mmCIF file with all atom_site columns, C-alpha atoms in Angstrom:
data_model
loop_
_atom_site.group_PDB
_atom_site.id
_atom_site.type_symbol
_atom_site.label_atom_id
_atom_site.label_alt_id
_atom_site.label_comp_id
_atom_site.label_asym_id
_atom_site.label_entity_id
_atom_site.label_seq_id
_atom_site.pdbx_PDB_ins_code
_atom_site.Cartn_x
_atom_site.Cartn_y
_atom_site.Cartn_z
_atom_site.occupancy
_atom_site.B_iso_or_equiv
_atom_site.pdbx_formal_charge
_atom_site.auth_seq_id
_atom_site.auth_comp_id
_atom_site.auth_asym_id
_atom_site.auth_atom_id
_atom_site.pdbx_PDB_model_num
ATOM 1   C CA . UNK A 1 1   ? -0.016  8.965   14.312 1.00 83.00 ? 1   UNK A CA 1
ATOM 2   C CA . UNK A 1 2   ? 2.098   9.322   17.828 1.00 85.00 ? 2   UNK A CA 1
ATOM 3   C CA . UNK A 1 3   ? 0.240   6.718   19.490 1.00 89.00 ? 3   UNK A CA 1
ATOM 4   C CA . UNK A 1 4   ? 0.704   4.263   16.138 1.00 88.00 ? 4   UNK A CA 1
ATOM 5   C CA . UNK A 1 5   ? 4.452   4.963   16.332 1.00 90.00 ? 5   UNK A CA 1
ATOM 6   C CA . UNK A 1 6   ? 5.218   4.552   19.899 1.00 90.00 ? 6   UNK A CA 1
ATOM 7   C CA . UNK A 1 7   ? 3.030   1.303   19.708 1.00 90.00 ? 7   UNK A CA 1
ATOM 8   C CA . UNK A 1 8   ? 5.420   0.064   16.070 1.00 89.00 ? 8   UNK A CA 1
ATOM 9   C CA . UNK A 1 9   ? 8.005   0.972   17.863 1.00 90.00 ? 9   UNK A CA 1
ATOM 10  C CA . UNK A 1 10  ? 8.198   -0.990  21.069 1.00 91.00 ? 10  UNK A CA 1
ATOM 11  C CA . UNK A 1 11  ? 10.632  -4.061  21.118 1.00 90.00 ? 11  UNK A CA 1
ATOM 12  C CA . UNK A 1 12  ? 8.762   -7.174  22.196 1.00 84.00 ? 12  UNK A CA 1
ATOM 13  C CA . UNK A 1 13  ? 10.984  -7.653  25.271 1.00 87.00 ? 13  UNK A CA 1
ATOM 14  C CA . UNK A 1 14  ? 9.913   -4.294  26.338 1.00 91.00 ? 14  UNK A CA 1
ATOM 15  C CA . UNK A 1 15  ? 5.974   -5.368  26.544 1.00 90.00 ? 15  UNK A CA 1
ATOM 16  C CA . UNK A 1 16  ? 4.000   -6.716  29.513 1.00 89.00 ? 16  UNK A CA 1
ATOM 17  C CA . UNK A 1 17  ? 1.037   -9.119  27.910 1.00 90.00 ? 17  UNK A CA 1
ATOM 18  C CA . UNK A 1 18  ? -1.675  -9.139  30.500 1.00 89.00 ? 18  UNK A CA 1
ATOM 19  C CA . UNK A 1 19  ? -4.334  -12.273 30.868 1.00 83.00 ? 19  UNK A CA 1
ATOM 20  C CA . UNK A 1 20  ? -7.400  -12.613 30.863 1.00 77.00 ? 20  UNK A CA 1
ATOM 21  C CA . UNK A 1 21  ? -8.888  -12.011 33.528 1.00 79.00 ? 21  UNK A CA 1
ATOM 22  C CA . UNK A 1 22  ? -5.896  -9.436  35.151 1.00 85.00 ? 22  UNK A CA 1
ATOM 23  C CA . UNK A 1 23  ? -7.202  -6.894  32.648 1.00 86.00 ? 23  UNK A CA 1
ATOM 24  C CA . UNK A 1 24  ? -7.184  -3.542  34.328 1.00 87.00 ? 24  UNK A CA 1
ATOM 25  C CA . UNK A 1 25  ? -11.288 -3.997  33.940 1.00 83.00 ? 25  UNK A CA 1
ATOM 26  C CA . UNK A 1 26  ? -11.326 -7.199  34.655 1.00 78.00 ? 26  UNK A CA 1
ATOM 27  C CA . UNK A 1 27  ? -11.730 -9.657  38.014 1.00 79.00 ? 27  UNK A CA 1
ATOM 28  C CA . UNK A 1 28  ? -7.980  -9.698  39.253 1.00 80.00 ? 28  UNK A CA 1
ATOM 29  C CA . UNK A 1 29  ? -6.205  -6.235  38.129 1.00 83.00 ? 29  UNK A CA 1
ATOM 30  C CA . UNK A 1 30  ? -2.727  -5.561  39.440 1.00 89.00 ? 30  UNK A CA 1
ATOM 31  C CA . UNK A 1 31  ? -2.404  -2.320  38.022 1.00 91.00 ? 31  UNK A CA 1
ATOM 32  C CA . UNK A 1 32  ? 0.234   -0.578  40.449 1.00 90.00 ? 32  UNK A CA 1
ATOM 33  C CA . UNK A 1 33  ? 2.439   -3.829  39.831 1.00 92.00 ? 33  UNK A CA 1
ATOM 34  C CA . UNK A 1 34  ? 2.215   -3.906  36.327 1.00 94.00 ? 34  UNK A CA 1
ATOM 35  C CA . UNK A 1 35  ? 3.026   -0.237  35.952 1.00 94.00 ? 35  UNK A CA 1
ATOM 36  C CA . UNK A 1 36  ? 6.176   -0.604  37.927 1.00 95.00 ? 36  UNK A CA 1
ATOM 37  C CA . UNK A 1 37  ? 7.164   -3.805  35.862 1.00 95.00 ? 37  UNK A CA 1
ATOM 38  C CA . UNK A 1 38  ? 6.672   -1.432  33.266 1.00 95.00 ? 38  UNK A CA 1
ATOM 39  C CA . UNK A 1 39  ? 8.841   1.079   34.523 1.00 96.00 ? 39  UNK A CA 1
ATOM 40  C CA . UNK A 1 40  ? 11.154  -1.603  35.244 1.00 96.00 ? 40  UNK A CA 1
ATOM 41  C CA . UNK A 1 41  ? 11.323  -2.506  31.425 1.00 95.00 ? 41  UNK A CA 1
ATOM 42  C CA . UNK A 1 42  ? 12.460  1.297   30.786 1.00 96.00 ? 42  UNK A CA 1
ATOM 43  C CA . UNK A 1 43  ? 14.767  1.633   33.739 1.00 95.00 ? 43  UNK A CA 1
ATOM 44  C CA . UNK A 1 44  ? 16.581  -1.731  32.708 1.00 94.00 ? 44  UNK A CA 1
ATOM 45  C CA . UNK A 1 45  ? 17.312  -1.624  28.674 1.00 92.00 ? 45  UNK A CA 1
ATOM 46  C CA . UNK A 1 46  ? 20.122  -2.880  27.774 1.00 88.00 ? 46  UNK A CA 1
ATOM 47  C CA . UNK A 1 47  ? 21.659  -2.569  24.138 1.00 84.00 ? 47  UNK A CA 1
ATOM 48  C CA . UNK A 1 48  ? 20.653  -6.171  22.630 1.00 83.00 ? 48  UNK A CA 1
ATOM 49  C CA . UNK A 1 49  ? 23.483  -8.994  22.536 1.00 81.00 ? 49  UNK A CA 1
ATOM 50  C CA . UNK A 1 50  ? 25.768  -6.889  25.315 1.00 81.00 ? 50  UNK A CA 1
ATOM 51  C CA . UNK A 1 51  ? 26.326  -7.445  28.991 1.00 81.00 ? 51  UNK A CA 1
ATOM 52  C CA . UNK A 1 52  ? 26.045  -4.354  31.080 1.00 81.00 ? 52  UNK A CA 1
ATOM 53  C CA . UNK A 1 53  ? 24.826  -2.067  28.690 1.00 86.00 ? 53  UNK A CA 1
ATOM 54  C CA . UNK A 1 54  ? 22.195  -0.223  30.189 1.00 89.00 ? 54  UNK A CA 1
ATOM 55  C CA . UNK A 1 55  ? 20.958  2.710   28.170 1.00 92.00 ? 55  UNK A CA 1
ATOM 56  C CA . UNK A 1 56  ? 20.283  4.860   31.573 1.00 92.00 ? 56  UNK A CA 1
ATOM 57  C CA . UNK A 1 57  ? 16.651  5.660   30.744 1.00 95.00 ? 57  UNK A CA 1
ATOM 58  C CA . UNK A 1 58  ? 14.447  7.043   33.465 1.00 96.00 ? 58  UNK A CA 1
ATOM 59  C CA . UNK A 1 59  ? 10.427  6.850   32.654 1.00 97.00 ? 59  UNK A CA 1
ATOM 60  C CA . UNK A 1 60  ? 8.552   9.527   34.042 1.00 97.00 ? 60  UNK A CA 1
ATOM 61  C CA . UNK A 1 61  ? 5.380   9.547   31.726 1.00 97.00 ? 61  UNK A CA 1
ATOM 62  C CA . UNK A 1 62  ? 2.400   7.143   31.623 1.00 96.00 ? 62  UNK A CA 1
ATOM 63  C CA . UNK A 1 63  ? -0.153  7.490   28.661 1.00 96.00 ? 63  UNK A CA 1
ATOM 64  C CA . UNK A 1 64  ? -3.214  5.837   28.724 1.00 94.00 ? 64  UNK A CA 1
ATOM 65  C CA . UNK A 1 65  ? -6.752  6.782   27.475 1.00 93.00 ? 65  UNK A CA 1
ATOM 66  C CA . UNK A 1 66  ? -9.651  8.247   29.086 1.00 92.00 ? 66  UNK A CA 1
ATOM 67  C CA . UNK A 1 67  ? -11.655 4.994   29.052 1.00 90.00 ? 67  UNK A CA 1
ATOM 68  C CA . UNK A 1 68  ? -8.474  3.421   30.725 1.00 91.00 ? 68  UNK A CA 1
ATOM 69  C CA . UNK A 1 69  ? -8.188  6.236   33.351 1.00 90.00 ? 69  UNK A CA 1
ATOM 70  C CA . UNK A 1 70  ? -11.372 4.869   34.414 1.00 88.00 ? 70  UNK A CA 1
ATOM 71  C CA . UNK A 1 71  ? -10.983 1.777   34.664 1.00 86.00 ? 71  UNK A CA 1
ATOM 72  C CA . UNK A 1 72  ? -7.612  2.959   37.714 1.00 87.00 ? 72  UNK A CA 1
ATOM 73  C CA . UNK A 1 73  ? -10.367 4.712   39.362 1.00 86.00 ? 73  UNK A CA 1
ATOM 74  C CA . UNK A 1 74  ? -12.383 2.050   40.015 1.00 84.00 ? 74  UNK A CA 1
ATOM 75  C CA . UNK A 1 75  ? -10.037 -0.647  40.696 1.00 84.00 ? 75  UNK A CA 1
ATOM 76  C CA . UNK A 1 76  ? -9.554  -0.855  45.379 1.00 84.00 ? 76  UNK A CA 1
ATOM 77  C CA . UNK A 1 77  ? -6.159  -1.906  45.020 1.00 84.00 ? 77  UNK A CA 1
ATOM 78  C CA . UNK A 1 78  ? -5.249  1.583   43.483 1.00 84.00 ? 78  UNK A CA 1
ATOM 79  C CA . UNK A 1 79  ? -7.630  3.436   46.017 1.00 83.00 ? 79  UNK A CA 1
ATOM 80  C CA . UNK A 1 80  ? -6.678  1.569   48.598 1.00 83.00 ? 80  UNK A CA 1
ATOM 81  C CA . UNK A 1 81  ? -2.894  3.441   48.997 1.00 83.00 ? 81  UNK A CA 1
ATOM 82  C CA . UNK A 1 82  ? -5.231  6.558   49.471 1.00 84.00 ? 82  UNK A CA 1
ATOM 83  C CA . UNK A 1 83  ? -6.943  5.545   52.073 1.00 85.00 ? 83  UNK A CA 1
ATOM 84  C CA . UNK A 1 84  ? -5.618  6.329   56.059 1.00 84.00 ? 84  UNK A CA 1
ATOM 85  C CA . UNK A 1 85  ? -3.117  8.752   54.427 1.00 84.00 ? 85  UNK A CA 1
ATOM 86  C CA . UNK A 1 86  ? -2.015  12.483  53.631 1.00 85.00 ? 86  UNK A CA 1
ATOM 87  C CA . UNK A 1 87  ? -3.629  12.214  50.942 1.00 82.00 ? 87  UNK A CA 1
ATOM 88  C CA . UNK A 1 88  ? -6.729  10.899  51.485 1.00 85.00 ? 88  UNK A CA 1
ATOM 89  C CA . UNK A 1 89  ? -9.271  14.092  50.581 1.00 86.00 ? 89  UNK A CA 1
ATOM 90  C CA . UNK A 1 90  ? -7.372  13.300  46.864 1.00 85.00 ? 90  UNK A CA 1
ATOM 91  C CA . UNK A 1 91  ? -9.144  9.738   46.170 1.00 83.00 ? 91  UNK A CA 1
ATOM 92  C CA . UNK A 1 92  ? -10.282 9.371   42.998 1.00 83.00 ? 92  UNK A CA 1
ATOM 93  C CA . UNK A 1 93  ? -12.861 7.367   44.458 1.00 80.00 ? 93  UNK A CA 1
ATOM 94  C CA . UNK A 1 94  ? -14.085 10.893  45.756 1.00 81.00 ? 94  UNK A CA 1
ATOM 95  C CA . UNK A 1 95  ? -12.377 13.367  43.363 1.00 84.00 ? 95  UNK A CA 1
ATOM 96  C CA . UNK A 1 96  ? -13.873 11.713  40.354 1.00 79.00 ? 96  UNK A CA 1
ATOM 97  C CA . UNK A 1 97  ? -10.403 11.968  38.502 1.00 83.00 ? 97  UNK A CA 1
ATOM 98  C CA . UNK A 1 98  ? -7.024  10.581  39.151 1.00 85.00 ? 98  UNK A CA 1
ATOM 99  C CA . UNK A 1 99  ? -4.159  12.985  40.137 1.00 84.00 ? 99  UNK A CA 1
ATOM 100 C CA . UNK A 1 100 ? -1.782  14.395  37.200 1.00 87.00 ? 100 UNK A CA 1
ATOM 101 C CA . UNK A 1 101 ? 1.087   12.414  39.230 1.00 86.00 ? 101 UNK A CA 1
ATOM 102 C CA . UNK A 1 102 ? 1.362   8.462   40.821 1.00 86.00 ? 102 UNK A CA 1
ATOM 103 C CA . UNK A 1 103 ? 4.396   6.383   41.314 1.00 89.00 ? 103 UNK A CA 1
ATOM 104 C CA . UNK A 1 104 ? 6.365   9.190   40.193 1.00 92.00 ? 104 UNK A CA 1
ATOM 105 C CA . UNK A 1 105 ? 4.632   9.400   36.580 1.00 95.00 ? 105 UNK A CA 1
ATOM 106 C CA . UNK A 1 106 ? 3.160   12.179  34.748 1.00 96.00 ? 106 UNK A CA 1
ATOM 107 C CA . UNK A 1 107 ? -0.262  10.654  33.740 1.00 95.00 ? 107 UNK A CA 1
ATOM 108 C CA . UNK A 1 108 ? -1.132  11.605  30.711 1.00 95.00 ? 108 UNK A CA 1
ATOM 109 C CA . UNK A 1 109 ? -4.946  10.924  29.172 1.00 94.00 ? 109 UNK A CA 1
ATOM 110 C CA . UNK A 1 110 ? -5.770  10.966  25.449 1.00 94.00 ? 110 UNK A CA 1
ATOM 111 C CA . UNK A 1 111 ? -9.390  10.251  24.324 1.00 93.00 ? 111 UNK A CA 1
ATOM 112 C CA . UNK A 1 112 ? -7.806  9.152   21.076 1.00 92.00 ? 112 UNK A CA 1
ATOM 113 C CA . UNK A 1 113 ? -5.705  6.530   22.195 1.00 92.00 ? 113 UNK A CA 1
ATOM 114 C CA . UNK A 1 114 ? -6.812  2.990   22.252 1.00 91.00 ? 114 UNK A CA 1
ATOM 115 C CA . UNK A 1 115 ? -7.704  1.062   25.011 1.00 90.00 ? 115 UNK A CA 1
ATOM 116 C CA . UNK A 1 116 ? -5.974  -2.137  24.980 1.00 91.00 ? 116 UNK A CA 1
ATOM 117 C CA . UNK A 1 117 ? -2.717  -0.592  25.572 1.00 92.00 ? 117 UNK A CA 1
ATOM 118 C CA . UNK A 1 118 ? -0.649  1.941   28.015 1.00 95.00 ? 118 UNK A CA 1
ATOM 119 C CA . UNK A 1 119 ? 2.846   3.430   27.613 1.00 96.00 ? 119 UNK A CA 1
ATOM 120 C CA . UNK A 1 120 ? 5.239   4.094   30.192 1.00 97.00 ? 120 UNK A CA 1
ATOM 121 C CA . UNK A 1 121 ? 8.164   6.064   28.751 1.00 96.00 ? 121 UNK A CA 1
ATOM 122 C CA . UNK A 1 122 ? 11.355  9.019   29.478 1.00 96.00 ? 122 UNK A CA 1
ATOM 123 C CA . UNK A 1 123 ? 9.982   11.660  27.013 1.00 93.00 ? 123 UNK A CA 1
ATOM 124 C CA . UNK A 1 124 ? 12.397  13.877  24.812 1.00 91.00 ? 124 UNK A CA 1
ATOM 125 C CA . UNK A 1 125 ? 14.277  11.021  24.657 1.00 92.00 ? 125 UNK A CA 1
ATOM 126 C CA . UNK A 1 126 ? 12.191  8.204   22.967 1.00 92.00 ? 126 UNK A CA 1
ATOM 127 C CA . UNK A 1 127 ? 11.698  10.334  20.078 1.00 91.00 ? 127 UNK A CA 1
ATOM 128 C CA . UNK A 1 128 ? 9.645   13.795  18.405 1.00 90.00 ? 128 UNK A CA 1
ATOM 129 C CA . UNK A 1 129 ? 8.891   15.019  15.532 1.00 89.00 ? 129 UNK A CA 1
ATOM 130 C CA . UNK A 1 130 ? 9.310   17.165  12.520 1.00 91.00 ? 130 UNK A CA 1
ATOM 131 C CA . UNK A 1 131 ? 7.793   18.907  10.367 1.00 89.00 ? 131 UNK A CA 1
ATOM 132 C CA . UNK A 1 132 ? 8.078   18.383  6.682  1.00 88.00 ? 132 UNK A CA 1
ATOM 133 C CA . UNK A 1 133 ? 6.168   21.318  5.714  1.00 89.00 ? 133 UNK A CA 1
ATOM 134 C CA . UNK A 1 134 ? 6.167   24.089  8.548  1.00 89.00 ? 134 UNK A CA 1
ATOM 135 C CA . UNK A 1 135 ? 2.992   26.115  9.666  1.00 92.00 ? 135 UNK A CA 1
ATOM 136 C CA . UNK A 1 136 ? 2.400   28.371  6.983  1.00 93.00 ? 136 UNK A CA 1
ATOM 137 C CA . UNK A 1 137 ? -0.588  30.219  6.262  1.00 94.00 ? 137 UNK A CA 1
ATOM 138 C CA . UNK A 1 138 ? -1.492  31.955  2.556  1.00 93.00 ? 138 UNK A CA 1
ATOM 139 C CA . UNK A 1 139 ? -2.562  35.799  2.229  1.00 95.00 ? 139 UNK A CA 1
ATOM 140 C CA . UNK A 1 140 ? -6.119  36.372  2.394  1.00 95.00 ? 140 UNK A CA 1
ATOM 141 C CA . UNK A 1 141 ? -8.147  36.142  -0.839 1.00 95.00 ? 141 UNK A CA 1
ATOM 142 C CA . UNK A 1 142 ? -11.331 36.729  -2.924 1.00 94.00 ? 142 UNK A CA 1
ATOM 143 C CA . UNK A 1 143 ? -13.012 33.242  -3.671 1.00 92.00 ? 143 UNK A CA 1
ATOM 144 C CA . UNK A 1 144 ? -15.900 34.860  -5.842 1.00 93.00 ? 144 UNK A CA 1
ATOM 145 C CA . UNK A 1 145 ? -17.092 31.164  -6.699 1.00 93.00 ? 145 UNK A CA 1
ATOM 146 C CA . UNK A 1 146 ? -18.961 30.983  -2.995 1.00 93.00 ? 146 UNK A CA 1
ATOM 147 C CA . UNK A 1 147 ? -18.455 34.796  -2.068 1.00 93.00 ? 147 UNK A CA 1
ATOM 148 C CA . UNK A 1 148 ? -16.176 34.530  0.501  1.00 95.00 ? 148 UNK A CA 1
ATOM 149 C CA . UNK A 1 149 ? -12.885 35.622  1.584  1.00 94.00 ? 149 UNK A CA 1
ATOM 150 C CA . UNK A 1 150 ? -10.293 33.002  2.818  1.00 94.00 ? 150 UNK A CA 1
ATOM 151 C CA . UNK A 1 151 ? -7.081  31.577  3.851  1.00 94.00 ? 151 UNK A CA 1
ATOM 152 C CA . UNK A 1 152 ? -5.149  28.227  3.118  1.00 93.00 ? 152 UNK A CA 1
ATOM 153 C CA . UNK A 1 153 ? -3.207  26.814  6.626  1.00 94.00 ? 153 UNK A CA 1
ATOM 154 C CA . UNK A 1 154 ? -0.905  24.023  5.977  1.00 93.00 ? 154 UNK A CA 1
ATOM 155 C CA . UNK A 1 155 ? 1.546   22.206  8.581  1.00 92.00 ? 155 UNK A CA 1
ATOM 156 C CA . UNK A 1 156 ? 2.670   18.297  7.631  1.00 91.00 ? 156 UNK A CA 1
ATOM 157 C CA . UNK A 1 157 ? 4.236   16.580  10.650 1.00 90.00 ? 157 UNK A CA 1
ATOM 158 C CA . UNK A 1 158 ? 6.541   13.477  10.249 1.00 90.00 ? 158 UNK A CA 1
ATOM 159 C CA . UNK A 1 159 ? 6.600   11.341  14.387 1.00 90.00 ? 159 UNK A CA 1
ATOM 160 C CA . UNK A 1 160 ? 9.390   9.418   15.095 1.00 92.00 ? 160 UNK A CA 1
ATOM 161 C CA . UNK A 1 161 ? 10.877  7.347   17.623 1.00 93.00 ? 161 UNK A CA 1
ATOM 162 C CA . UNK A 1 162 ? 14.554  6.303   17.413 1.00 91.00 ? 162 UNK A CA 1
ATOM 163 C CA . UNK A 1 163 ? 15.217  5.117   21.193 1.00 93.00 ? 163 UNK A CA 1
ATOM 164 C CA . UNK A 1 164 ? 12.135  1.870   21.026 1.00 94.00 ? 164 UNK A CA 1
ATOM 165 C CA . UNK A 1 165 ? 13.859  0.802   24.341 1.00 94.00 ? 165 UNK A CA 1
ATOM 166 C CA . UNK A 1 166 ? 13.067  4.006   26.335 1.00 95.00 ? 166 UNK A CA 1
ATOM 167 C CA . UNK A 1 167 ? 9.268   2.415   26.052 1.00 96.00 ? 167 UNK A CA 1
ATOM 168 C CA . UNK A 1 168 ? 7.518   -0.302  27.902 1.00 96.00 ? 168 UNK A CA 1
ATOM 169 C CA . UNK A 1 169 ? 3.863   -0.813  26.833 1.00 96.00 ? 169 UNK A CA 1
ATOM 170 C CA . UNK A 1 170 ? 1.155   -3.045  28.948 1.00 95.00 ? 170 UNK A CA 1
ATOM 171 C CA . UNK A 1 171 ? -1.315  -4.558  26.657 1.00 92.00 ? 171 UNK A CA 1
ATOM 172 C CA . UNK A 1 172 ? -4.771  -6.447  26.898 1.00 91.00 ? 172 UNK A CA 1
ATOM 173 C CA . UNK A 1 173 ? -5.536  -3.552  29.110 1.00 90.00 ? 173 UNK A CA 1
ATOM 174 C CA . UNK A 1 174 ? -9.289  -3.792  28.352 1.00 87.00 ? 174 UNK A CA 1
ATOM 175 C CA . UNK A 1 175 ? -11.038 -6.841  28.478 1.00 73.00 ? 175 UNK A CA 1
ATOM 176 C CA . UNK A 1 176 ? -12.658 -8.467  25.101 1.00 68.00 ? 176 UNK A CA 1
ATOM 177 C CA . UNK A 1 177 ? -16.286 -7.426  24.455 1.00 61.00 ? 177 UNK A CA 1
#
């Protein structure tokens, strides 16, 4: 449901539409530049129709999926800025897995989140969540019916996102199969 909202929620100004062919899988990626566009997009919002109205927001989170994550760690361009430096011995050509932190992002992974797409956003501010019913759990009971003893847990969770311009997304990530 978080990963439907934030991708409702983005204004198409705030979206970078990649080609085929730059898909991060595909023969010409330019991941680093497109996630700085991206961050670009964030740092840049303006309220609509006014001059000089930048909304101040700073991204500091990328989400992507696993599947995506993979596709980074295989692309040179993004292994190349490891190479002949510090931090070298932290490749994810070598380290099979990319660090928690590039181009001042938290990288975040889901394995739930679809490929075609990646946010870059300032969390806490684009939006939460709330919960319509809070976690509650019942007292224990008899069910006699299957002989056992048991509990009802219920928690319903509402997402929202009320500041759409404190998210860029990428999309066409992933090449078509």
């Amino acid at each position: 449901r978080l990963f439907a909202a934030l991708n409702a929620a983005v204004p198409a100004g705030n979206t970078i539409t990649l080609g085929a062919g730059a898909e991060w899988d595909g023969t010409t990626p330019a991941i680093r530049n497109n996630v700085i566009d991206a961050m670009e997009l964030v740092r840049e919002a303006q309220v609509p129709n006014q001059d000089d109205s930048f909304l101040g927001f700073e991204p500091t989170i990328m989400v992507l999926s696993t599947r995506t994550a993979t596709s980074i760690m295989k692309d040179d361009d993004w292994r190349k800025a490891y190479e002949n430096s510090p931090l070298a011995n932290k490749n994810p050509f070598y380290t099979g897995q990319l660090e928690k932190q590039a181009l001042g992002l938290n990288i975040l992974t889901s394995r739930f989140m679809d490929d075609d797409f990646v946010f870059v956003l300032e969390p806490k501010t684009v939006g939460g969540y709330s919960d319509e019913r809070p976690l509650q759990t019942s007292p224990t009971y008899e069910d006699r019916d299957r002989e056992i003893w048991r509990s009802n847990v219920v928690r319903r969770t509402a997402v929202f996102v009320d500041q759409p311009y404190a998210i860029a997304k990428i999309a066409n990530v992933k090449a078509a199969a």
